[in-house]
Coordinates of C-alpha atoms in Angstrom, one line a residue:
X8 CA 0.2 7.1 -10.1
X9 CA -1.7 8.2 -7.4
X10 CA -5.6 7.1 -6.3
X11 CA -8.3 9.7 -4.6
X12 CA -11.6 8.3 -2.9
X13 CA -13.8 11.7 -3.3
X14 CA -16.1 11.1 0.0
X15 CA -16.4 7.1 0.0
X16 CA -19.2 5.6 1.5
X17 CA -18.8 1.6 2.3
X18 CA -15.6 1.0 4.2
X19 CA -15.2 -2.4 2.5
X20 CA -14.5 -1.0 -0.7
X21 CA -12.1 1.7 0.5
X22 CA -10.3 -1.5 2.1
X23 CA -9.8 -3.3 -0.6
X24 CA -8.9 -0.3 -2.4
X25 CA -6.0 0.1 0.1
X26 CA -4.9 -3.4 -0.9
X27 CA -5.1 -3.2 -4.4
X28 CA -3.2 0.6 -4.1
X29 CA -0.3 -1.3 -1.8
X30 CA 0.1 -3.9 -5.1
X31 CA 0.9 -1.7 -7.4
X32 CA 2.5 1.0 -4.9
X33 CA 0.3 3.8 -5.3
X34 CA -1.0 6.3 -2.5
X35 CA -4.2 6.6 -1.9
X36 CA -6.0 9.5 -1.2
X37 CA -9.2 10.3 1.1
X38 CA -11.3 13.5 0.0
X39 CA -13.3 14.1 3.3
X40 CA -16.0 14.0 4.6
X41 CA -15.8 10.0 4.8
X42 CA -19.3 8.3 5.4
X43 CA -17.3 6.3 7.7
X44 CA -14.3 6.4 10.7
X45 CA -11.1 7.1 8.8
X46 CA -9.3 7.1 12.5
X47 CA -6.1 5.3 12.4
X48 CA -7.2 2.5 14.2
X49 CA -10.1 1.9 12.1
X50 CA -8.1 2.2 8.6
X51 CA -5.8 -0.7 10.4
X52 CA -8.8 -2.6 11.5
X53 CA -10.4 -2.3 8.2
X54 CA -7.0 -2.4 5.9
X55 CA -5.5 -5.2 7.8
X56 CA -2.3 -6.0 7.2
X57 CA -1.8 -3.8 4.2
X58 CA -2.7 -0.6 6.0
X59 CA 0.6 -0.6 7.7
X60 CA 2.3 -0.1 4.6
X61 CA -0.5 2.4 2.5
X62 CA 0.5 5.4 1.8
X63 CA -2.9 6.9 2.4
X64 CA -3.1 10.7 2.5
X65 CA -6.3 12.7 4.4
X66 CA -7.8 15.4 3.0
X67 CA -10.5 17.5 4.4
X68 CA -11.9 18.9 1.2
X69 CA -11.6 18.6 -2.7
X70 CA -10.0 22.0 -2.6
X71 CA -7.1 21.1 -0.2
X72 CA -6.9 17.8 -2.3
X73 CA -6.8 20.0 -5.2
X74 CA -3.8 22.3 -3.7
X75 CA -1.7 19.4 -3.1
X76 CA -2.7 17.2 -6.0
X77 CA 0.8 16.6 -8.5
X78 CA 0.0 16.5 -11.9
X79 CA -3.5 15.6 -13.3
X80 CA -6.7 15.0 -12.0
X81 CA -8.4 12.1 -13.5
X82 CA -12.0 11.3 -12.7
X83 CA -13.5 8.4 -13.5
X84 CA -17.1 8.6 -14.5
X85 CA -19.6 7.5 -16.3
X86 CA -20.2 10.8 -17.7
X87 CA -16.7 11.0 -19.0
X88 CA -15.7 12.4 -22.6
X89 CA -12.7 10.1 -23.0
X90 CA -13.2 6.3 -23.2
X91 CA -10.6 4.3 -20.8
X92 CA -8.8 2.3 -23.3
X93 CA -8.6 6.2 -25.4
X94 CA -7.0 8.3 -23.2
X95 CA -3.8 9.0 -22.4
X96 CA -2.6 8.6 -19.2
X97 CA 0.5 10.6 -17.5
X98 CA 2.8 8.6 -15.1
X99 CA 1.8 11.5 -12.4
X100 CA -2.4 11.7 -13.0
X101 CA -4.3 11.0 -9.6
X102 CA -7.2 9.0 -10.2
X103 CA -10.2 10.1 -9.1
X104 CA -12.7 7.8 -7.8
X105 CA -16.7 9.4 -6.3
X106 CA -19.0 8.1 -3.7
X107 CA -20.7 5.1 -4.2
X108 CA -23.9 6.9 -3.5
X109 CA -23.5 9.9 -5.9
X110 CA -20.3 10.2 -7.6
X111 CA -18.7 13.4 -7.7
X112 CA -20.6 16.9 -7.6
X113 CA -21.3 19.1 -10.8
X114 CA -18.2 21.2 -8.9
X115 CA -15.3 18.3 -8.7
X116 CA -16.3 17.3 -12.3
X117 CA -15.9 20.4 -14.0
X118 CA -12.6 20.9 -11.7
X119 CA -11.0 17.9 -12.8
X120 CA -8.6 18.2 -16.0
X121 CA -9.8 15.1 -17.6
X122 CA -12.9 12.9 -17.2
X123 CA -12.5 9.2 -18.7
X124 CA -15.4 6.3 -18.5
X125 CA -14.8 2.6 -18.3
X126 CA -16.9 1.2 -21.7
X127 CA -19.7 -1.1 -19.8
X128 CA -21.9 -3.5 -21.7
X129 CA -24.9 -1.5 -23.3
X130 CA -27.8 -1.5 -20.3
X131 CA -25.3 -2.1 -17.6
X132 CA -25.2 0.8 -15.4
X133 CA -22.1 1.0 -13.5
X134 CA -19.2 -1.0 -11.7
X135 CA -18.2 -2.3 -8.3
X136 CA -15.9 1.5 -7.0
X137 CA -13.4 -1.3 -5.9
X138 CA -13.6 -3.0 -9.0
X139 CA -13.5 0.6 -11.3
X140 CA -10.7 1.2 -9.6
X141 CA -8.5 -1.2 -10.3
X142 CA -9.8 -1.5 -13.6
X143 CA -8.7 2.0 -14.2
X144 CA -5.3 1.7 -12.2
X145 CA -4.0 -1.6 -13.9
X146 CA -4.9 0.6 -17.6
X147 CA -3.1 3.7 -16.8
X148 CA 0.2 1.5 -14.9
X149 CA 0.2 -0.7 -18.3
X150 CA -0.1 2.1 -20.7
X151 CA 2.8 4.3 -18.9
X152 CA 4.8 1.7 -18.6
X153 CA 4.8 2.1 -14.6
X154 CA 3.0 -1.7 -13.7
X155 CA 5.3 -3.6 -11.8
X156 CA 8.4 -1.6 -11.7
X157 CA 10.1 -3.7 -9.0
X158 CA 9.5 -7.1 -8.9
X159 CA 9.0 -10.1 -10.9
X160 CA 6.6 -10.5 -14.0

């Protein structure tokens, strides 16, 4: 299971997502350009002790990312047609999340293999990106029986 971030805006969210990914043994794809410095030095600094063990992959464009992706690209979006709890994840899915400020453009939305939404209370607009990634990754890993595959329960 992989995570992909489309042109992320906020470095602190990306750092929190890297930490989550390391804890759950997921790779993170950054589909650029990001709104902040993604050099190795900056990534190590932002990710603290988790950056050294993170499986971080950088892509210069969505097309480059799409050609490198294995399995389905599952976009998390407020416009999702499938609800998170009803969606059937596969072990090789890549969970794609849009920019904090703008989501993804229509072309990326349409290019995804599936569009999933996290159900929210009436009137709630959206979740913080790092929180949405955590919820989506947890659900995907638990429903594909990949949760904590190597460690104690």
